[in-house]
Coordinates of C-alpha atoms and ligand atoms in Angstrom, one line a residue:
M1041 CA 45.4 -58.7 45.5
L1042 CA 44.1 -55.1 45.8
K1043 CA 43.6 -54.2 49.3
H1044 CA 39.8 -53.2 50.3
K1045 CA 39.3 -51.6 53.4
N1046 CA 35.9 -50.6 54.7
R1047 CA 35.0 -47.1 54.8
S1048 CA 32.1 -44.9 55.3
V1049 CA 30.3 -42.9 52.8
W1050 CA 31.4 -39.9 55.2
A1051 CA 35.0 -40.9 54.4
I1052 CA 34.3 -40.4 50.7
W1053 CA 32.9 -37.2 50.9
S1054 CA 35.1 -35.7 53.3
L1055 CA 37.9 -36.3 50.8
M1056 CA 35.7 -35.0 47.9
I1057 CA 34.3 -31.9 49.2
I1058 CA 36.8 -30.3 51.4
S1059 CA 39.8 -28.6 49.8
C1060 CA 42.5 -29.3 52.7
F1061 CA 43.8 -33.1 53.4
C1062 CA 43.2 -34.2 56.8
Y1063 CA 46.1 -36.0 58.3
S1064 CA 45.2 -39.0 59.8
A1065 CA 47.4 -42.0 60.9
N1066 CA 45.3 -44.4 58.9
G1067 CA 46.5 -45.4 55.7
Y1068 CA 45.0 -45.1 51.8
Q1069 CA 41.9 -47.3 51.6
N1070 CA 43.0 -49.3 48.3
F1071 CA 46.9 -49.4 48.5
D1072 CA 49.9 -49.1 50.8
V1073 CA 52.5 -46.8 50.2
A1074 CA 56.5 -47.5 50.9
I1075 CA 59.3 -45.2 51.0
Y1076 CA 62.4 -46.7 49.7
C1077 CA 65.8 -45.6 52.1
R1078 CA 68.9 -45.8 50.2
A1079 CA 72.0 -47.0 52.3
Q1080 CA 73.3 -43.4 52.1
E1081 CA 70.6 -42.3 54.3
V1082 CA 70.0 -45.4 56.2
Q1083 CA 73.5 -45.1 57.6
H1084 CA 72.6 -42.1 59.5
M1085 CA 69.5 -43.1 61.0
A1086 CA 71.0 -44.5 64.2
E1087 CA 71.3 -40.8 65.1
P1088 CA 67.6 -40.5 66.4
N1089 CA 67.2 -36.6 65.9
W1090 CA 68.4 -36.7 62.6
L1091 CA 65.8 -39.5 61.5
K1092 CA 62.9 -38.0 63.4
D1093 CA 63.3 -34.5 61.9
R1094 CA 63.4 -35.5 58.1
W1095 CA 60.5 -38.4 59.0
D1096 CA 58.1 -35.9 60.5
V1097 CA 58.3 -33.7 57.4
I1098 CA 57.5 -36.7 55.1
A1099 CA 54.7 -38.5 57.5
H1100 CA 52.9 -35.3 57.8
Q1101 CA 52.3 -35.1 54.0
V1102 CA 52.0 -38.4 52.8
K1103 CA 50.6 -41.7 54.7
V1104 CA 53.3 -44.3 54.9
D1105 CA 52.6 -48.0 55.6
K1106 CA 56.0 -49.3 55.1
V1107 CA 59.6 -48.3 54.4
Y1108 CA 62.6 -50.6 52.8
L1109 CA 65.8 -50.1 54.7
E1110 CA 68.6 -50.5 52.2
T1111 CA 71.7 -52.5 53.6
H1112 CA 74.0 -51.9 50.5
R1113 CA 74.6 -49.7 47.5
D1114 CA 77.8 -48.5 46.1
V1115 CA 79.9 -50.6 48.8
I1116 CA 78.2 -48.6 51.5
L1117 CA 77.4 -51.5 54.0
V1118 CA 75.1 -50.4 56.9
D1119 CA 75.9 -52.4 60.3
E1120 CA 73.2 -54.3 62.0
E1121 CA 73.3 -51.8 65.1
T1122 CA 72.3 -49.1 62.8
I1123 CA 69.5 -51.0 61.0
T1124 CA 68.2 -52.1 64.4
K1125 CA 67.8 -48.7 65.8
A1126 CA 66.1 -47.5 62.5
R1127 CA 63.9 -50.5 62.7
Q1128 CA 62.9 -49.6 66.4
F1129 CA 62.3 -46.0 64.9
F1130 CA 60.0 -47.0 62.7
E1131 CA 58.2 -50.0 64.1
S1132 CA 57.3 -47.6 67.2
R1133 CA 55.6 -45.6 64.9
G1134 CA 53.5 -48.4 63.2
V1135 CA 55.4 -48.2 60.1
K1136 CA 56.4 -52.2 58.7
V1137 CA 59.9 -52.7 57.8
A1138 CA 61.7 -54.6 55.2
G1139 CA 65.3 -54.6 53.8
G1140 CA 66.6 -53.4 50.7
I1141 CA 69.6 -54.2 48.5
T1142 CA 71.3 -52.4 45.6
Y1143 CA 74.1 -54.3 43.9
T1144 CA 76.0 -51.5 42.6
I1145 CA 79.9 -50.7 42.6
S1146 CA 79.3 -47.1 41.6
E1147 CA 75.8 -46.2 40.4
S1148 CA 77.6 -42.8 39.1
N1149 CA 80.0 -44.6 36.5
R1150 CA 77.2 -45.9 34.3
F1151 CA 75.6 -48.3 36.7
K1152 CA 78.8 -50.3 37.4
T1153 CA 77.2 -53.2 38.8
F1154 CA 79.0 -56.5 40.4
C1155 CA 81.1 -58.8 38.1
Y1156 CA 79.8 -62.1 38.7
T1157 CA 82.6 -64.1 37.2
N1158 CA 84.9 -62.5 39.8
P1159 CA 85.0 -64.8 42.9
E1160 CA 85.6 -61.9 45.3
Q1161 CA 82.6 -60.0 44.2
R1162 CA 80.5 -63.1 43.9
Q1163 CA 81.5 -63.8 47.7
K1164 CA 80.8 -60.2 48.5
A1165 CA 77.3 -60.5 46.8
R1166 CA 76.6 -63.6 48.9
E1167 CA 77.4 -61.9 52.2
I1168 CA 75.2 -59.0 51.4
A1169 CA 72.3 -61.1 51.0
E1170 CA 73.2 -63.2 54.1
H1171 CA 73.7 -59.8 56.1
T1172 CA 70.4 -58.5 55.2
A1173 CA 68.2 -61.8 55.2
R1174 CA 69.4 -62.1 59.1
L1175 CA 68.0 -58.7 59.8
F1176 CA 64.6 -58.6 57.7
D1177 CA 62.0 -60.8 57.0
E1178 CA 61.3 -59.1 53.5
V1179 CA 64.2 -58.2 51.3
I1180 CA 63.8 -56.5 48.0
L1181 CA 66.7 -55.8 45.3
D1182 CA 66.3 -52.4 43.6
D1183 CA 66.7 -52.8 39.8
F1184 CA 70.6 -53.4 39.5
F1185 CA 70.7 -57.1 39.9
F1186 CA 72.2 -57.2 36.3
T1187 CA 75.5 -57.4 34.7
N1188 CA 76.8 -54.8 32.3
C1189 CA 80.5 -55.9 33.1
K1190 CA 82.8 -56.9 30.2
C1191 CA 86.0 -57.5 32.1
E1192 CA 88.6 -60.1 30.7
S1193 CA 87.3 -62.6 33.0
C1194 CA 83.6 -62.1 31.7
I1195 CA 85.2 -62.0 28.2
K1196 CA 86.5 -65.7 29.0
A1197 CA 83.5 -67.0 30.6
K1198 CA 81.1 -65.9 27.8
G1199 CA 82.9 -68.2 25.4
N1200 CA 80.9 -68.6 22.2
K1201 CA 77.6 -67.5 23.8
S1202 CA 76.1 -64.3 22.8
W1203 CA 76.4 -61.6 25.6
T1204 CA 72.6 -62.0 26.1
Q1205 CA 72.6 -65.7 26.4
F1206 CA 75.7 -65.6 28.9
R1207 CA 74.4 -63.2 30.9
L1208 CA 70.8 -64.6 30.9
D1209 CA 72.5 -67.9 32.3
L1210 CA 75.3 -66.2 34.5
M1211 CA 72.5 -64.0 36.4
E1212 CA 70.0 -67.2 36.8
E1213 CA 72.9 -68.9 38.6
A1214 CA 73.8 -65.9 40.5
A1215 CA 70.1 -65.4 41.9
R1216 CA 69.7 -69.0 42.7
E1217 CA 73.1 -69.8 44.1
L1218 CA 74.3 -66.3 45.8
I1219 CA 71.1 -64.5 46.7
V1220 CA 68.1 -66.6 47.4
K1221 CA 69.8 -69.9 48.6
P1222 CA 72.2 -68.3 51.0
A1223 CA 69.3 -65.8 52.1
K1224 CA 67.0 -68.6 53.0
A1225 CA 69.6 -70.7 54.7
V1226 CA 70.3 -67.8 57.4
N1227 CA 66.4 -66.7 57.5
P1228 CA 64.1 -69.8 56.2
K1229 CA 61.0 -67.2 56.5
V1230 CA 62.6 -64.3 54.2
K1231 CA 60.4 -63.3 51.4
M1232 CA 63.0 -62.7 48.5
V1233 CA 61.5 -60.0 45.9
I1234 CA 63.3 -58.9 42.6
K1235 CA 62.4 -55.6 41.3
Y1236 CA 62.5 -55.1 37.5
P1237 CA 63.6 -51.8 36.0
N1238 CA 61.6 -50.0 33.3
W1239 CA 63.6 -51.3 30.3
Y1240 CA 61.6 -54.5 29.9
E1241 CA 62.2 -54.7 26.2
H1242 CA 66.1 -54.8 26.9
Y1243 CA 66.1 -56.9 30.3
Q1244 CA 67.9 -60.0 28.8
G1245 CA 70.7 -57.8 27.1
C1246 CA 72.2 -57.3 30.8
G1247 CA 70.8 -60.7 32.3
Y1248 CA 67.7 -59.7 33.7
N1249 CA 66.2 -63.4 33.3
L1250 CA 62.4 -62.7 33.2
E1251 CA 61.3 -66.3 32.3
A1252 CA 63.6 -67.8 35.3
E1253 CA 64.1 -65.5 38.0
P1254 CA 60.2 -65.1 38.9
K1255 CA 60.1 -68.7 39.9
I1256 CA 63.4 -68.4 41.8
F1257 CA 62.2 -65.5 44.2
D1258 CA 59.2 -65.3 46.2
G1259 CA 57.9 -62.2 44.5
I1260 CA 58.6 -59.4 41.8
Y1261 CA 58.1 -55.9 41.6
T1262 CA 58.0 -53.2 38.9
G1263 CA 59.7 -50.1 38.0
T1264 CA 56.9 -47.9 36.7
E1265 CA 58.7 -44.8 36.5
T1266 CA 58.7 -43.4 33.0
R1267 CA 59.6 -39.7 33.7
D1268 CA 59.8 -37.2 30.9
P1269 CA 59.2 -39.0 27.4
V1270 CA 60.7 -36.2 25.3
Y1271 CA 64.0 -35.1 27.2
T1272 CA 65.0 -38.2 28.9
D1273 CA 67.3 -40.9 27.2
Q1274 CA 65.0 -43.7 27.5
H1275 CA 62.0 -41.7 26.1
L1276 CA 59.6 -43.8 27.5
Q1277 CA 56.0 -43.2 26.8
Q1278 CA 53.6 -42.4 29.9
Y1279 CA 51.3 -45.3 29.0
Q1280 CA 54.2 -47.5 30.1
S1281 CA 53.6 -46.9 34.0
Y1282 CA 50.6 -48.8 33.4
L1283 CA 51.7 -51.2 30.7
I1284 CA 54.6 -52.7 32.4
F1285 CA 53.0 -53.5 35.7
R1286 CA 50.4 -55.6 34.0
F1287 CA 52.8 -57.3 31.7
L1288 CA 54.8 -58.2 34.9
E1289 CA 51.7 -59.3 36.7
N1290 CA 50.9 -61.4 33.9
V1291 CA 54.6 -62.9 34.3
K1292 CA 53.8 -63.8 37.9
P1293 CA 50.0 -63.6 38.7
G1294 CA 49.5 -62.7 42.2
G1295 CA 53.3 -62.1 42.8
N1296 CA 53.5 -58.7 41.6
G1297 CA 54.1 -56.9 44.7
G1298 CA 53.9 -53.1 43.5
G1299 CA 54.9 -50.1 41.5
W1300 CA 58.0 -47.9 41.8
V1301 CA 58.2 -44.6 41.0
D1302 CA 60.8 -41.7 41.7
T1303 CA 60.6 -38.0 41.4
G1304 CA 63.2 -37.4 38.8
A1305 CA 62.9 -35.5 35.2
M1306 CA 59.9 -33.8 35.0
R1307 CA 58.9 -30.6 33.4
Y1308 CA 55.5 -30.0 35.2
M1309 CA 54.4 -31.8 38.5
D1310 CA 51.4 -33.9 36.9
R1311 CA 54.1 -36.0 35.2
Y1312 CA 54.9 -37.4 38.7
A1313 CA 51.3 -37.6 39.8
E1314 CA 50.6 -39.7 36.4
Q1315 CA 53.3 -42.1 37.1
L1316 CA 51.4 -42.9 40.5
W1317 CA 47.9 -43.1 39.0
L1318 CA 49.0 -45.2 36.2
S1319 CA 50.7 -48.1 38.3
L1320 CA 47.4 -47.8 40.6
F1321 CA 45.0 -48.2 37.5
A1322 CA 46.8 -51.4 36.8
K1323 CA 45.9 -52.6 40.3
A1324 CA 49.3 -52.3 41.9
P1325 CA 48.6 -53.4 45.7
E1326 CA 51.5 -51.1 46.7
I1327 CA 53.4 -48.0 45.8
T1328 CA 56.9 -47.2 46.6
L1329 CA 58.3 -44.0 46.6
F1330 CA 61.6 -43.5 45.8
D1331 CA 63.3 -42.4 48.0
F1332 CA 63.9 -41.0 51.5
R1333 CA 66.1 -38.1 50.4
R1334 CA 63.9 -37.2 47.4
M1335 CA 60.9 -37.0 49.4
L1336 CA 62.5 -34.1 51.4
Q1337 CA 63.4 -32.2 48.4
P1338 CA 61.7 -28.5 48.2
I1339 CA 58.4 -28.7 46.1
R1340 CA 59.8 -26.5 43.1
Q1341 CA 57.5 -23.3 41.9
E1342 CA 58.5 -24.1 38.4
L1343 CA 56.6 -27.2 38.1
R1344 CA 53.4 -25.2 38.3
A1345 CA 52.1 -25.7 34.6
D1346 CA 49.8 -23.1 32.8
W1347 CA 46.7 -25.2 33.2
H1348 CA 47.1 -25.5 37.1
G1349 CA 44.5 -23.8 38.8
T1350 CA 41.7 -24.9 36.4
Q1351 CA 40.8 -27.8 38.5
T1352 CA 42.7 -30.7 36.5
S1353 CA 42.9 -34.0 38.0
F1354 CA 46.4 -32.7 39.8
D1355 CA 45.8 -29.1 40.8
F1356 CA 49.1 -27.3 41.9
D1357 CA 47.4 -24.8 43.7
Q1358 CA 45.1 -27.3 45.7
M1359 CA 48.2 -29.5 46.2
M1360 CA 49.6 -26.4 48.0
L1361 CA 46.9 -25.8 50.5
P1362 CA 47.8 -26.6 54.3
I1363 CA 47.2 -30.0 55.7
K1364 CA 45.3 -30.3 58.5
R1365 CA 46.4 -32.7 61.1
Q1366 CA 44.4 -34.7 63.5
D1367 CA 45.3 -32.0 66.6
G1368 CA 43.9 -29.2 64.3
T1369 CA 47.4 -27.6 63.5
L1370 CA 48.0 -26.9 59.9
I1371 CA 51.0 -27.8 57.9
T1372 CA 52.2 -26.0 54.9
P1373 CA 53.2 -28.3 52.1
S1374 CA 57.1 -28.1 51.6
T1375 CA 58.7 -30.9 50.0
M1376 CA 57.9 -33.7 47.2
A1377 CA 56.3 -36.0 49.8
R1378 CA 53.3 -33.6 49.5
P1379 CA 52.7 -33.9 45.8
A1380 CA 53.0 -37.7 46.3
G1381 CA 50.3 -37.7 49.2
Y1382 CA 48.2 -35.2 47.2
A1383 CA 48.2 -37.4 43.8
L1384 CA 47.5 -40.5 45.9
E1385 CA 44.5 -39.1 47.8
Q1386 CA 43.1 -38.4 44.4
V1387 CA 42.7 -41.9 43.1
D1388 CA 42.2 -43.5 46.5
V1389 CA 38.6 -42.3 46.4
F1390 CA 37.6 -44.6 43.4
L1391 CA 39.8 -47.1 42.8
D1392 CA 37.5 -49.8 44.5
K1393 CA 35.1 -49.3 42.2
L1394 CA 37.6 -50.6 39.3
G1395 CA 37.1 -54.4 38.1
K1396 CA 39.6 -56.3 36.7
P1397 CA 41.7 -54.7 33.9
I1398 CA 40.7 -56.0 30.6
A1399 CA 42.5 -54.9 27.1
V1400 CA 43.7 -56.1 23.6
M1401 CA 46.1 -59.1 24.2
S1402 CA 49.5 -59.0 22.9
Y1403 CA 52.1 -61.5 23.0
K1404 CA 55.6 -60.7 23.9
P1405 CA 57.8 -63.9 24.1
Y1406 CA 60.4 -63.9 26.9
H1407 CA 63.9 -62.6 25.8
S1408 CA 62.4 -61.0 23.1
T1409 CA 62.7 -57.2 21.3
G1410 CA 61.8 -55.8 18.3
E1411 CA 60.0 -52.5 17.7
D1412 CA 61.0 -51.5 21.3
F1413 CA 58.5 -50.2 23.4
L1414 CA 56.2 -49.7 20.4
H1415 CA 52.8 -51.1 22.5
N1416 CA 53.1 -48.1 24.6
F1417 CA 52.4 -45.7 21.6
L1418 CA 49.5 -47.6 20.8
G1419 CA 48.4 -47.2 24.6
M1420 CA 48.9 -43.4 24.1
C1421 CA 46.7 -43.5 20.7
G1422 CA 44.0 -44.9 23.2
I1423 CA 44.2 -48.7 22.5
P1424 CA 44.3 -50.6 25.7
I1425 CA 47.2 -53.2 25.5
D1426 CA 47.8 -56.3 27.9
L1427 CA 51.3 -57.7 27.1
V1428 CA 51.7 -61.4 28.2
P1429 CA 54.6 -63.7 27.8
N1430 CA 52.6 -66.8 26.7
F1431 CA 50.5 -67.0 23.4
P1432 CA 46.9 -66.1 24.5
A1433 CA 45.2 -68.6 22.0
E1434 CA 42.0 -68.1 23.8
A1435 CA 41.8 -64.2 22.8
N1436 CA 39.5 -63.4 20.0
M1437 CA 42.0 -60.4 18.6
V1438 CA 45.7 -61.0 19.1
F1439 CA 48.3 -58.0 18.2
L1440 CA 51.6 -59.1 17.6
A1441 CA 54.6 -56.3 17.2
E1442 CA 58.1 -57.5 16.0
S1443 CA 59.1 -59.0 19.2
A1444 CA 56.7 -61.8 18.5
K1445 CA 59.5 -63.2 15.9
F1446 CA 61.4 -64.6 18.7
D1447 CA 58.8 -67.4 18.8
D1448 CA 59.8 -70.1 16.4
T1449 CA 56.4 -71.3 15.9
I1450 CA 54.6 -67.8 15.6
V1451 CA 53.4 -68.5 12.0
D1452 CA 51.7 -71.7 12.7
K1453 CA 50.2 -69.9 16.0
I1454 CA 48.8 -67.1 13.8
K1455 CA 47.4 -69.6 11.5
G1456 CA 45.8 -71.6 14.4
Q1457 CA 44.0 -68.5 15.5
L1458 CA 42.7 -67.7 11.8
M1459 CA 41.5 -71.5 11.4
D1460 CA 39.6 -70.9 14.8
G1461 CA 37.8 -67.8 13.5
K1462 CA 39.8 -65.5 15.7
T1463 CA 41.5 -62.4 14.4
V1464 CA 45.0 -61.2 14.6
M1465 CA 46.6 -57.8 13.9
I1466 CA 50.5 -57.8 13.0
T1467 CA 52.7 -55.0 12.5
S1468 CA 54.6 -54.3 9.6
G1469 CA 58.0 -54.8 11.4
L1470 CA 56.5 -58.5 12.2
L1471 CA 55.6 -58.9 8.7
R1472 CA 59.2 -58.1 7.7
A1473 CA 61.0 -60.4 10.2
L1474 CA 58.4 -63.5 8.8
Q1475 CA 59.3 -62.8 5.2
G1476 CA 60.5 -66.3 4.2
R1477 CA 59.3 -67.9 7.7
G1478 CA 56.1 -68.9 6.4
I1479 CA 53.9 -65.9 6.9
E1480 CA 53.6 -66.2 2.7
D1481 CA 51.4 -69.4 3.5
I1482 CA 48.9 -66.7 4.9
V1483 CA 49.3 -64.1 2.6
E1484 CA 51.8 -62.9 -0.1
L1485 CA 52.9 -59.6 1.0
R1486 CA 56.4 -57.6 0.5
Y1487 CA 57.7 -55.5 2.9
T1488 CA 60.0 -53.3 0.5
D1489 CA 63.0 -50.9 1.2
R1490 CA 60.9 -48.0 -0.5
K1491 CA 59.5 -45.5 1.7
D1492 CA 56.3 -43.1 1.5
V1493 CA 56.0 -39.6 2.8
T1494 CA 52.7 -38.2 3.2
N1495 CA 50.1 -36.5 5.4
K1496 CA 47.0 -37.8 3.5
F1497 CA 44.8 -40.7 4.4
W1498 CA 42.2 -42.3 2.9
H1499 CA 39.3 -44.8 4.0
R1500 CA 37.8 -47.1 1.5
R1501 CA 34.7 -47.3 3.5
A1502 CA 34.1 -43.9 5.4
F1503 CA 33.1 -44.1 9.0
W1504 CA 29.6 -42.9 8.6
S1505 CA 28.4 -42.8 5.2
R1506 CA 30.1 -45.6 3.8
R1507 CA 31.7 -43.4 1.3
G1508 CA 35.1 -42.8 0.9
A1509 CA 36.9 -40.2 3.0
T1510 CA 40.2 -38.4 3.0
Y1511 CA 41.9 -37.2 6.2
E1512 CA 44.8 -35.1 6.7
S1513 CA 47.7 -35.0 9.5
S1514 CA 49.3 -31.9 10.4
T1515 CA 52.8 -33.5 9.8
K1516 CA 54.1 -35.7 7.1
I1517 CA 55.0 -39.2 8.3
V1518 CA 57.6 -41.9 6.5
I1519 CA 56.1 -45.1 6.2
P1520 CA 57.5 -48.6 4.6
Q1521 CA 55.9 -49.5 1.1
I1522 CA 54.0 -52.8 1.6
K1523 CA 53.3 -54.4 -1.9
Y1524 CA 50.5 -57.0 -2.5
L1525 CA 48.9 -58.9 -5.2
T1526 CA 45.7 -57.5 -6.5
N1527 CA 42.4 -59.0 -5.2
D1528 CA 44.2 -61.2 -3.1
S1529 CA 44.4 -58.9 -0.1
W1530 CA 42.9 -55.5 0.4
E1531 CA 43.9 -52.0 1.8
E1532 CA 41.6 -50.8 4.5
I1533 CA 43.2 -47.5 5.2
S1534 CA 45.8 -45.9 2.7
C1535 CA 48.7 -43.0 2.7
L1536 CA 48.0 -41.1 -0.5
T1537 CA 50.9 -39.3 -2.3
S1538 CA 51.8 -38.0 -5.8
G1539 CA 48.7 -39.9 -7.3
I1540 CA 49.4 -43.2 -5.7
G1541 CA 48.8 -45.0 -1.9
Y1542 CA 50.4 -47.5 0.1
P1543 CA 48.5 -49.4 2.9
I1544 CA 48.7 -48.1 6.6
L1545 CA 46.2 -50.9 7.5
H1546 CA 45.9 -53.9 5.3
S1547 CA 43.7 -57.3 5.6
A1548 CA 43.6 -60.6 4.0
D1549 CA 41.5 -63.5 4.6
Y1550 CA 42.5 -66.6 5.5
A1551 CA 40.6 -69.7 6.5
N1552 CA 37.9 -68.8 9.0
S1553 CA 38.8 -65.1 9.6
R1554 CA 41.2 -62.2 8.6
L1555 CA 44.8 -61.2 9.1
Y1556 CA 45.5 -57.5 9.6
V1557 CA 48.9 -55.7 8.8
L1558 CA 49.2 -52.4 10.5
T1559 CA 51.8 -50.2 8.8
I1560 CA 54.3 -48.7 11.6
P1561 CA 55.9 -45.3 10.8
D1562 CA 59.6 -45.1 10.8
N1563 CA 59.1 -43.0 13.6
F1564 CA 56.9 -44.5 16.2
G1565 CA 56.3 -41.0 17.5
D1566 CA 54.6 -40.2 14.1
L1567 CA 51.6 -42.7 15.3
Y1568 CA 50.8 -39.7 17.6
N1569 CA 50.3 -37.6 13.8
L1570 CA 47.6 -39.9 12.5
P1571 CA 44.4 -38.2 12.3
A1572 CA 41.7 -39.1 15.2
E1573 CA 39.5 -40.6 12.2
V1574 CA 42.5 -43.0 11.2
L1575 CA 43.1 -44.0 14.8
T1576 CA 39.5 -44.6 15.0
Q1577 CA 39.3 -46.7 12.3
I1578 CA 42.2 -48.9 13.7
K1579 CA 40.6 -49.3 17.1
E1580 CA 37.2 -50.4 15.3
V1581 CA 39.3 -53.4 14.1
L1582 CA 41.8 -53.8 17.2
M1583 CA 39.1 -53.2 20.1
Q1584 CA 36.2 -55.1 18.3
D1585 CA 36.2 -57.3 21.6
L1586 CA 35.8 -54.4 24.0
Y1587 CA 32.7 -52.7 25.3
V1588 CA 34.0 -49.3 24.9
R1589 CA 36.2 -46.8 22.5
V1590 CA 37.1 -43.6 22.8
D1591 CA 37.4 -41.2 19.4
S1592 CA 40.1 -38.9 20.0
P1593 CA 43.2 -37.5 18.9
S1594 CA 46.2 -39.4 20.1
Q1595 CA 47.4 -38.9 23.7
V1596 CA 44.3 -39.8 25.3
A1597 CA 44.5 -43.2 26.8
L1598 CA 41.7 -45.6 27.9
F1599 CA 42.0 -47.9 30.7
T1600 CA 39.0 -50.7 30.8
Y1601 CA 37.9 -53.0 33.3
D1602 CA 35.5 -55.9 33.6
N1603 CA 32.6 -54.4 35.6
D1604 CA 31.5 -51.8 32.8
T1605 CA 33.9 -49.3 34.4
F1606 CA 36.6 -47.5 32.5
I1607 CA 38.7 -44.3 32.7
V1608 CA 40.1 -41.9 30.2
E1609 CA 43.0 -40.0 30.7
S1610 CA 44.7 -37.1 28.7
F1611 CA 48.3 -36.4 28.4
L1612 CA 47.5 -33.4 26.4
P1613 CA 48.5 -29.8 27.6
E1614 CA 45.3 -28.5 26.5
P1615 CA 41.3 -29.5 27.0
V1616 CA 40.3 -32.2 24.1
D1617 CA 36.8 -33.3 23.3
V1618 CA 36.4 -36.9 23.1
G1619 CA 33.6 -39.1 21.8
I1620 CA 33.0 -42.2 23.8
V1621 CA 31.6 -45.2 22.0
V1622 CA 30.0 -47.9 24.0
T1623 CA 29.0 -50.9 22.2
K1624 CA 26.3 -52.5 24.6
K1625 CA 22.9 -51.5 25.7
I1626 CA 23.3 -48.9 28.4
S1627 CA 20.8 -46.0 29.6
G1628 CA 23.5 -43.6 30.7
L1629 CA 27.2 -43.2 31.2
R1630 CA 27.9 -41.8 35.0
D1631 CA 31.1 -39.7 35.9
I1632 CA 31.9 -41.2 39.3
L1633 CA 33.9 -38.6 40.4
T1634 CA 31.0 -35.8 39.8
G1635 CA 28.4 -37.7 39.8
E1636 CA 27.0 -36.2 36.6
V1637 CA 25.3 -38.6 34.2
L1638 CA 26.0 -38.0 30.3
S1639 CA 23.1 -38.5 28.1
A1640 CA 23.9 -40.1 24.6
S1641 CA 24.3 -37.8 21.5
A1642 CA 22.1 -38.4 18.5
A1643 CA 23.3 -41.3 16.4
P1644 CA 23.9 -39.9 12.8
P1645 CA 21.2 -41.1 10.1
G1646 CA 21.5 -44.0 8.1
R1647 CA 24.6 -45.2 10.1
Q1648 CA 25.4 -48.8 10.1
M1649 CA 28.2 -50.4 11.9
F1650 CA 30.1 -53.5 10.9
G1651 CA 32.7 -55.6 13.1
R1652 CA 35.0 -58.4 12.3
Q1653 CA 34.0 -60.6 9.2
G1654 CA 31.3 -57.7 8.4
R1655 CA 29.1 -58.8 11.5
A1656 CA 26.7 -56.1 12.1
V1657 CA 27.1 -55.0 15.7
G1658 CA 24.4 -54.5 17.8
D1659 CA 23.9 -51.5 20.7
R1660 CA 26.1 -48.6 20.2
V1661 CA 25.9 -45.3 21.8
T1662 CA 28.1 -42.5 21.7
F1663 CA 28.7 -39.8 24.6
N1664 CA 30.6 -36.5 24.1
A1665 CA 32.6 -35.6 26.7
Q1666 CA 35.6 -33.1 27.5
I1667 CA 38.9 -34.1 29.5
K1668 CA 40.7 -31.3 30.9
P1669 CA 44.7 -31.3 30.4
H1670 CA 46.7 -34.2 32.0
S1671 CA 43.4 -35.1 33.5
Y1672 CA 41.5 -38.4 33.7
R1673 CA 37.9 -38.9 34.0
V1674 CA 36.2 -42.2 35.4
F1675 CA 33.0 -43.7 33.8
K1676 CA 30.6 -46.3 34.8
C1677 CA 28.0 -47.7 32.1
E1678 CA 24.5 -47.5 33.7
Ligands
LIG473 ZN1 83.3 -59.2 34.6

């Protein structure tokens, strides 16, 4: 689905070697860019000067292929005449136009959405869909097509169902009967797209039906905004901007139209760029910038971080350089459209070099929850994860978090993999959930109520010398104690405290393979406190089928592609030295952006590596590299 346009070598070089961005009417080479316009702004667009003054500011700083013109939000309904004038404005400038709907009553009142058991509001929802489908051949629903209503009517209609089941059923019916059918009745050509928000672990609770709706709608779209991981109330990890796009692409292959990012909640400007980049590393064919109003907000100087000016991937000082237009005039960056444009230019020069994303497969059943959003923490530890909604029986390694408990037959599926000689790693949370559900048939482990508080870790077989080694983290972490039967299963990595230890990584042989159990700290954030050596040992097992691994502290992520190309991206505020371990025969590693060819570091004497089931692994080469703060490097094996 990725758009590949022809471009000359000169075009690549000009982007790489000149310091200012040459504005041209042509879009980016590898993706489309859309700007979403809320009803609050669209209602002013009939006034030509109001629109032209603002649009010029945006379009001089970022290349825009398309706009979404919203017809409804918070009970503001934009009339046909206004939409028609706005459409003419954009189309006369070669900008594509699509419609948007936000089904909110009051966004500022805890996201008050429509009540879908209220006959008047149902009728209103239907009329908005018809009105919009009459005006556009493509309509996207912003991510408020859910219900959190607990009015008396909804309580009565819920009956004995859980809120989750009631809302899943209600919204599936509403999607079909109030939105898509009426829209298609007035415009059979209309493409109806549902955009999903960033809270994928909790969709079902408010009726987002990821199983049924992608079949009802022509397309889906992904909210890839993650904002600040610490201070926002969602605490989403940066890796999620990549993972959620891949997950939804796996839900509707070829049908995930793009990633959607806003400018909210950041402490430094890189955070905005990272969200755009990660959506594109996941191969989003389109990026939607939310929104028209925010693209006009002034650039805040306080978002310039300490590391800016040191040629990091997003360099604030470079971003602020004047933009040269085709007629030779210079535009000074002024609003948030420019950081967007600058960030997109940085990655457009190499996205076509990336193959198909590959990663460790992890199964998350529809409407499941458990160890919420955990996969993103592993992504931030350098373990690439591809979430899939159906069990990936073909994968040689499957990782399962607690959410897999929603599959009633999950133990049989794990057994099936082990019988087939494939490996499975489950979390301590899933182990707990499967106690009494048959996991004992594979191995008798006990997830206890007791805790271990420690900062010492021990690996039985040291990485280089096969002697034991102890590693310390700077902070103590709290883990659940898992008990096992002597000589029946084995501690691979242990936590040590008060003269005793408990498993962090545990393994048990079964049939033709091995089940691993990864102990998850009570606070997922403590995964970031695991020593780099411990992370390496976990990666050794989990990433055994990938051709590359990065040995580093946490918060350095890896994005792998099937054409021997990969990206290493650091989210740390200081430079980090990493070891890139490539497990195939290669002559060198080329940095695609600088042209530098890295040579292999000398292998330590007597080093012998073993993979799954103790198999000796073939060629392994280690390269040393440094990654700047909040920066990525793109490598190609040669
Ligand atoms: Zn209600």
